[in-house]
Coordinates of C-alpha atoms (C1' of nucleotides) in Angstrom, one line a residue:
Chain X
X1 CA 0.0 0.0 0.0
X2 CA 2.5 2.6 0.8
X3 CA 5.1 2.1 -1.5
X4 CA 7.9 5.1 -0.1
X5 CA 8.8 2.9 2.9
X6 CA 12.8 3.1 2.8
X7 CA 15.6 0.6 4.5
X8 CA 18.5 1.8 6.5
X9 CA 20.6 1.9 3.7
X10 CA 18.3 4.2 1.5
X11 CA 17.6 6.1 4.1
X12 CA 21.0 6.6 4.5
X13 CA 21.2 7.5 1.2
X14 CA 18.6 10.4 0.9
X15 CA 20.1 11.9 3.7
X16 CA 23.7 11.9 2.1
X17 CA 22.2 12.8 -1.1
X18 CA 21.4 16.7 0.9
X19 CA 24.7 16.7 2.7
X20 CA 23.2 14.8 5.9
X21 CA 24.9 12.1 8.1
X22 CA 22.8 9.1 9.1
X23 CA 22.8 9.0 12.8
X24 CA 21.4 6.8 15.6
X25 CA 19.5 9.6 16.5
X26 CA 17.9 10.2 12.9
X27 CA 17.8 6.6 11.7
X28 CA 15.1 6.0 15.2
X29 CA 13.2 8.8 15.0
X30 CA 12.9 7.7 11.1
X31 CA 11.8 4.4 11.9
X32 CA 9.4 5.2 15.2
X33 CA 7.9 7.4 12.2
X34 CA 7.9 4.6 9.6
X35 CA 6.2 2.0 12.3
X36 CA 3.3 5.0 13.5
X37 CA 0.6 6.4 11.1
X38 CA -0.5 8.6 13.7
X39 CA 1.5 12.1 12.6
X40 CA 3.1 12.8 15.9
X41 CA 4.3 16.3 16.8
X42 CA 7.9 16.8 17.9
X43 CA 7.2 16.5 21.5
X44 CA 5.3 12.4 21.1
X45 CA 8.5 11.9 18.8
X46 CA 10.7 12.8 21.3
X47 CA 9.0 10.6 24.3
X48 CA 9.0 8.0 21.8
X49 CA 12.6 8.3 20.9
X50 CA 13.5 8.7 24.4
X51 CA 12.6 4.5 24.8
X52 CA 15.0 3.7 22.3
X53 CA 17.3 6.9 23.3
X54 CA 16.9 7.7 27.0
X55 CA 19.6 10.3 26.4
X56 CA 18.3 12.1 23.5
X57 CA 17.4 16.0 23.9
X58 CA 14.3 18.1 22.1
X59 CA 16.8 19.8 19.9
X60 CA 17.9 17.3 19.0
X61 CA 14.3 16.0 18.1
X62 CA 13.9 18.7 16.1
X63 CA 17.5 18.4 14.3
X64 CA 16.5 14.8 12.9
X65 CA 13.2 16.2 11.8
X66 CA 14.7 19.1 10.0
X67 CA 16.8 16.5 8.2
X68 CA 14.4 14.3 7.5
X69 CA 11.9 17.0 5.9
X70 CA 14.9 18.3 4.3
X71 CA 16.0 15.3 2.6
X72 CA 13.1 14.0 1.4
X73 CA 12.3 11.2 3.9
X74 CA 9.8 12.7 5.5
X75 CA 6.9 15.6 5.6
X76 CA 5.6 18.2 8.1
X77 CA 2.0 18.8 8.5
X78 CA 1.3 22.2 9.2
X79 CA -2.5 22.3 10.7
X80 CA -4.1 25.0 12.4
X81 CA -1.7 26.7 14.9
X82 CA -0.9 23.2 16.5
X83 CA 1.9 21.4 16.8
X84 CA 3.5 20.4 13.6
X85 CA 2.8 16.7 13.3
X86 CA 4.8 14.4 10.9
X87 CA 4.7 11.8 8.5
X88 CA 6.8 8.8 7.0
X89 CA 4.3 8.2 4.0
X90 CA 5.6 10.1 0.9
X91 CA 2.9 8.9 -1.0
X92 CA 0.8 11.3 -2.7
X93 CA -2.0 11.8 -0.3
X94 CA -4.3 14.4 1.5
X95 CA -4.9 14.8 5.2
X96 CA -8.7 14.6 6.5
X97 CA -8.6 16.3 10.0
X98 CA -11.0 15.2 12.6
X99 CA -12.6 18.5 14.1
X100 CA -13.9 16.0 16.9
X101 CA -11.2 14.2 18.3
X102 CA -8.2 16.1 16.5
X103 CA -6.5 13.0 14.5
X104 CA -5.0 13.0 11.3
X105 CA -5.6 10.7 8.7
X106 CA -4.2 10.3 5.2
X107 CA -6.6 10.1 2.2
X108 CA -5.8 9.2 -1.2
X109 CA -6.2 12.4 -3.7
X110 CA -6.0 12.3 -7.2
X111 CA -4.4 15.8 -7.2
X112 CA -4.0 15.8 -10.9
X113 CA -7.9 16.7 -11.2
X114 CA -7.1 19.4 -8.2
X115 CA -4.6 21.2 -10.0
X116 CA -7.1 21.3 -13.0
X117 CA -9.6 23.2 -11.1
X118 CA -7.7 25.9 -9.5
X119 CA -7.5 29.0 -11.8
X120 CA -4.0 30.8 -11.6
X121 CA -3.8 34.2 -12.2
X122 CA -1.2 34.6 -15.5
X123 CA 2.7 34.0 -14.3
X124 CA 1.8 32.0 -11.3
X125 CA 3.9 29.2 -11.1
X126 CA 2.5 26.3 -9.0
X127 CA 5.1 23.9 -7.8
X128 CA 2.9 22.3 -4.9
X129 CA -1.2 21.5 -3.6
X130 CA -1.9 20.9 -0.5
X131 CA -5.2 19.4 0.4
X132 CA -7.2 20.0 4.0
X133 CA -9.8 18.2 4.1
X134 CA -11.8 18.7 7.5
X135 CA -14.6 17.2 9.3
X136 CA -15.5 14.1 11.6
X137 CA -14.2 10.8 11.4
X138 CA -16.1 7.3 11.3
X139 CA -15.3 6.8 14.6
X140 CA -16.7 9.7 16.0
X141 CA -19.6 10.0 13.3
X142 CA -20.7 6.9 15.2
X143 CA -20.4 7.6 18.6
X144 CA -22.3 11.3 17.7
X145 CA -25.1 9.7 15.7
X146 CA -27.3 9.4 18.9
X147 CA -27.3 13.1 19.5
X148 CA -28.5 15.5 17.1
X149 CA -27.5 19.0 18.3
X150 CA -24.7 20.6 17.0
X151 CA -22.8 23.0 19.9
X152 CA -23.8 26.8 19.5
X153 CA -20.9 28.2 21.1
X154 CA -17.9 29.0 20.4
X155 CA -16.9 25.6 21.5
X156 CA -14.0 25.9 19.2
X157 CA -13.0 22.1 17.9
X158 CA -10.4 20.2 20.5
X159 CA -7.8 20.0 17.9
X160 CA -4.9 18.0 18.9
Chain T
X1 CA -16.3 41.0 -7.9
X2 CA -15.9 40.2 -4.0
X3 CA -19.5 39.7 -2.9
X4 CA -19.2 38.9 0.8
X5 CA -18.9 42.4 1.9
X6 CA -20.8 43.7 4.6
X7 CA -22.1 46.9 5.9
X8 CA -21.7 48.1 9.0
X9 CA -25.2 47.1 9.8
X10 CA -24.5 43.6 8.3
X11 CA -21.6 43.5 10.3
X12 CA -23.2 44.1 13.4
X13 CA -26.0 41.7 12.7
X14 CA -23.7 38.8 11.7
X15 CA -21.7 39.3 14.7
X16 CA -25.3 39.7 17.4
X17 CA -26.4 35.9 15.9
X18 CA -23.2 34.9 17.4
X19 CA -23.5 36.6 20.5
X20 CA -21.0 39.7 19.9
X21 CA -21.2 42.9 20.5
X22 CA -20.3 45.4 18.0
X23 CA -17.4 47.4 19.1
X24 CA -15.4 50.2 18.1
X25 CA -12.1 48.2 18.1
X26 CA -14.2 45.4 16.2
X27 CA -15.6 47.4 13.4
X28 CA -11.9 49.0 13.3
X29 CA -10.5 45.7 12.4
X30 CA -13.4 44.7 10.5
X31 CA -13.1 47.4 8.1
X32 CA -9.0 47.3 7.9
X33 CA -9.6 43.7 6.4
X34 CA -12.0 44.7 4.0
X35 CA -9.6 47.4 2.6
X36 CA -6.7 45.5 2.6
X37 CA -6.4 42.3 0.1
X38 CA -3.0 41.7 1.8
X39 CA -4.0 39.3 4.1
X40 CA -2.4 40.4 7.7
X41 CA -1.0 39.1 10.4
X42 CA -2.5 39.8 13.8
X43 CA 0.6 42.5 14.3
X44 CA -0.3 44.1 10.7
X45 CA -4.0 44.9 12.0
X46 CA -2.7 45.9 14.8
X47 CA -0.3 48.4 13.5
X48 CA -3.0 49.6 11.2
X49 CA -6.0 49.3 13.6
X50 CA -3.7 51.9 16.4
X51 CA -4.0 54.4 13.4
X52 CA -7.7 54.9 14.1
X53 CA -7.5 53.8 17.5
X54 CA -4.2 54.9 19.2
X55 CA -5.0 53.1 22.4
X56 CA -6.0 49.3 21.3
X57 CA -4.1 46.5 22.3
X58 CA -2.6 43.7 20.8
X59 CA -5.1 41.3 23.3
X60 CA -7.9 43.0 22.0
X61 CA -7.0 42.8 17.9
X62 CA -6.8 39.3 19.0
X63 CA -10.1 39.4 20.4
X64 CA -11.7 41.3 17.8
X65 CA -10.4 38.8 14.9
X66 CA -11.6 36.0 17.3
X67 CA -14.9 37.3 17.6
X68 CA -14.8 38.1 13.8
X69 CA -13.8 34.5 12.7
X70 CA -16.3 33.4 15.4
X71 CA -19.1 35.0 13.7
X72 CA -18.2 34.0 10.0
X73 CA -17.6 38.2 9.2
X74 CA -13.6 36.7 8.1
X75 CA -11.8 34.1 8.4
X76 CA -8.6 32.9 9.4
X77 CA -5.4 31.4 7.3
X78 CA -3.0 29.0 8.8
X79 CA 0.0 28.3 6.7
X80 CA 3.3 26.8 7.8
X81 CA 4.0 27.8 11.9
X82 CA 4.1 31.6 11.0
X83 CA 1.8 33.8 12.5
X84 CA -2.1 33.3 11.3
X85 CA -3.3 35.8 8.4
X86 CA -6.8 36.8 8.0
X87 CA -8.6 37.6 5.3
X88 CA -12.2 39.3 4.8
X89 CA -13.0 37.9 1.6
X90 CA -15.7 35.1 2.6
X91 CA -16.6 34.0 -1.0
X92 CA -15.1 30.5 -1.9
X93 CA -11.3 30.8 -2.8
X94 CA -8.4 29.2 -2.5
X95 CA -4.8 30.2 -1.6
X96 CA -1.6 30.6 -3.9
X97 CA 1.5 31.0 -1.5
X98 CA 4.7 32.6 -3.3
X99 CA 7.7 31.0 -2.0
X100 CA 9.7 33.1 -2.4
X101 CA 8.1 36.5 -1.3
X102 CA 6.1 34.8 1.0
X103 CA 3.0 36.7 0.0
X104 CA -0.8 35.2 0.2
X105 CA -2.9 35.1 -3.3
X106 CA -6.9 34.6 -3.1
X107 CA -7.3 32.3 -6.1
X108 CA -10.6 30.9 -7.5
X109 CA -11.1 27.3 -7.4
X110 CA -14.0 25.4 -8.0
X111 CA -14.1 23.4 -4.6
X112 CA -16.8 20.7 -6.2
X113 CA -14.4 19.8 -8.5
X114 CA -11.8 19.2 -5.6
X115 CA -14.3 17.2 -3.3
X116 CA -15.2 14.7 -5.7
X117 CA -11.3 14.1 -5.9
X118 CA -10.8 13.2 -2.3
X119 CA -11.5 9.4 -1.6
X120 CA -12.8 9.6 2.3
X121 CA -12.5 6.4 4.0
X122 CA -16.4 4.8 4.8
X123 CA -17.9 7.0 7.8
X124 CA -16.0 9.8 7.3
X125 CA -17.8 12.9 6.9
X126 CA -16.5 16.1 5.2
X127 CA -17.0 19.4 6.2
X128 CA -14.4 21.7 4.6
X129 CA -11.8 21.6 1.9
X130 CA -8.8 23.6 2.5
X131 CA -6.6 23.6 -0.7
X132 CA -3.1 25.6 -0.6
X133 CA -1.1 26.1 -3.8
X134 CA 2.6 26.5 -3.4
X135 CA 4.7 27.8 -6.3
X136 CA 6.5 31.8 -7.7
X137 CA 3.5 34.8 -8.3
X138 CA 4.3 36.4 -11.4
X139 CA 6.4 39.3 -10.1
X140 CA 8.4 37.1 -8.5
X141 CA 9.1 34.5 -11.5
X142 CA 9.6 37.7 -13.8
X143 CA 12.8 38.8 -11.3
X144 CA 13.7 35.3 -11.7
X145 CA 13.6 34.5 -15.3
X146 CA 17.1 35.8 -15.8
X147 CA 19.2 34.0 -13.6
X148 CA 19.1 29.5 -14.3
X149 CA 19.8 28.3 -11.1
X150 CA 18.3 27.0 -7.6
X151 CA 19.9 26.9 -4.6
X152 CA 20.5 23.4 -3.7
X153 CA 21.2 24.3 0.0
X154 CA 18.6 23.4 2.8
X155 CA 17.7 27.7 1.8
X156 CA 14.1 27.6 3.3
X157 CA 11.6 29.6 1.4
X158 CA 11.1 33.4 2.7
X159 CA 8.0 31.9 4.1
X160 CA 6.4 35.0 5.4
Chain K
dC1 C1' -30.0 55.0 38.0
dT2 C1' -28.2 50.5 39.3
dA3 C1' -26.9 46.0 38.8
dA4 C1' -25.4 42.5 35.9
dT5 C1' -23.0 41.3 31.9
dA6 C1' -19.6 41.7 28.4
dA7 C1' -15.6 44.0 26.3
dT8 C1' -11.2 46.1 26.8
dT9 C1' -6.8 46.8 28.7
dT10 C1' -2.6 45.6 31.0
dT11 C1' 0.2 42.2 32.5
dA12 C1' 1.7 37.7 32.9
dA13 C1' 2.0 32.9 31.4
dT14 C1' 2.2 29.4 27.9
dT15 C1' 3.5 26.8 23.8
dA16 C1' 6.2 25.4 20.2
dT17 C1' 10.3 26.3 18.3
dT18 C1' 14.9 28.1 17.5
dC19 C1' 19.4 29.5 18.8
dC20 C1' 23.7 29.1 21.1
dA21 C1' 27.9 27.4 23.3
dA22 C1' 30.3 23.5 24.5
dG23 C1' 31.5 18.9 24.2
dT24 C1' 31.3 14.6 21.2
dT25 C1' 31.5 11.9 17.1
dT26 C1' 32.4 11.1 12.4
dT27 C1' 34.8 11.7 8.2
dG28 C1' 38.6 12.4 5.1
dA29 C1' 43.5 13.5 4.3
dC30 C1' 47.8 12.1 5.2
Chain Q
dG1 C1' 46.2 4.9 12.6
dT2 C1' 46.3 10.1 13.6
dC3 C1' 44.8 14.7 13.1
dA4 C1' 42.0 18.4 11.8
dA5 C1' 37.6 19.8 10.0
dA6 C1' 32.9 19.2 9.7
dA7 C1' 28.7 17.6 11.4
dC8 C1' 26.1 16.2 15.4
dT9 C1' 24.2 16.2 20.1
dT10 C1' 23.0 18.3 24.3
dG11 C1' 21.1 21.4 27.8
dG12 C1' 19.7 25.7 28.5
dA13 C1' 18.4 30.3 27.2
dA14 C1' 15.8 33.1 24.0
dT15 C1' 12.0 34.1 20.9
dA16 C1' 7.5 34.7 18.6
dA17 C1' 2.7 34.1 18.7
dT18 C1' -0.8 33.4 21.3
dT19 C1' -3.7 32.7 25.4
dA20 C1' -5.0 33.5 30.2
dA21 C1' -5.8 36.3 34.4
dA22 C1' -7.1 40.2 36.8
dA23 C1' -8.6 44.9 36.9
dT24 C1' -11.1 48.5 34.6
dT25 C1' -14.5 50.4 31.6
dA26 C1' -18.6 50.2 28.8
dT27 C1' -23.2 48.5 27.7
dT28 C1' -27.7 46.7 28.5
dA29 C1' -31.8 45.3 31.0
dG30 C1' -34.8 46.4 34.4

DNA sequence: CTAATAATTTTAATTATTCCAAGTTTTGAC
DNA sequence: GTCAAAACTTGGAATAATTAAAATTATTAG
């Protein structure tokens, strides 16, 4: 299914390829992401790490993650004012946020058809599309169904 | 062209059905946004917003825009881990980022298109499509044209 | 007019992230 | 192998954007 999955050695690789060094440090934070499909933030990557690396420091965190994004092995997910969350999967996909519960969960997206439909004003260049796509997951569709009110407030979503 | 402007009297209605007054400070802001296309940071309105109102504080533009975004009168842009724009213009639109200036395009996109592209998972339920376009505006890729090459260091986009 | 409620202001705190200096490790040249 | 240079890691300090708390002011209902 996801096909961008890399070994040691390839990871090694990519890294070289921009001028990194593969480290113990990068090659576990690169795997903890590999193994997770949950788009952890810095901070659940670090505590994470910290099992396989009880010495290893937030900057550094943030140092593997930079070279990881950098490189190519990885992405950054930039929702919201949040966190930024990460993920291994370099597939071509989307990100469906849940407004309920706050996870992240990829989606496929033929983005072909989505750069058809946006208009560019003349001399735009477009080199990216980034798709949001928001709402409530299955999970908490079904444990909402019962209820039928919708919060007036400005309960503002618990996204997280 | 823009049809989602609002009179001061609209303005004031939209924000009573949420439960907001209609301040001084609040129409201040309100009407900044609607002259500016620019889309500004919290600092930018406040900057502007202390030329009508020498003694507002950055806590209330934050407010203000809150109570603003609350009510549906603008809304709010999230791009990257910079500070939040906002943006008056309510009518469906996408954004074009530059990447190299770092400026914020409204760009038409027909979001029906885009939806039918996405591939939710069963039980998921969509509420809002977000699409971001990365790329070069045209007065940027016009200063460009002359010069080949890219900088193959880890440069970082101007992301502002 | 008065009390209750809401908005604003000022100040302080929080959050996520980046920067920095110092020590450590790795790499490449010899 | 040895040495110097470059890259990395670490812990702590610094920063930027935002949020929260407390006090003051304004608005509204009665």
């Amino acid at each position: 299914m996801v096909n961008s999955l890399r070994t040691d050695a390839q990871g090694r690789e990519q890294l070289a390829k921009s001028g990194y060094r593969s480290t113990p440090q990068r090659r576990v934070v690169y795997r903890l992401l590999q193994q997770n499909v949950d788009h952890p933030t810095a901070n659940e990557v670090f505590l994470r790490a910290r099992q396989a690396l009880p010495g290893i420091s937030m900057a550094t965190v943030y140092n593997c993650l930079e070279a990881l994004v950098q490189c190519g092995l990885i992405r950054q997910v930039n929702l919201d004012r949040t966190a930024s969350r990460y993920c291994a999967n370099m597939d071509e996909h989307c990100h469906f946020c849940c407004e309920c519960c706050g996870s992240l969960f990829d989606v496929h997206c033929a983005s072909d058809a989505v750069r058809r439909q946006a208009q560019l004003p003349p001399g735009f260049q477009a080199t990216r599309y980034e798709l949001v796509i928001r709402g409530i997951c299955a999970t908490c569709a079904a444990e909402r169904r019962p209820q039928r009110e919708q919060r007036p407030e400005k309960a503002g979503a618990p996204v997280v």
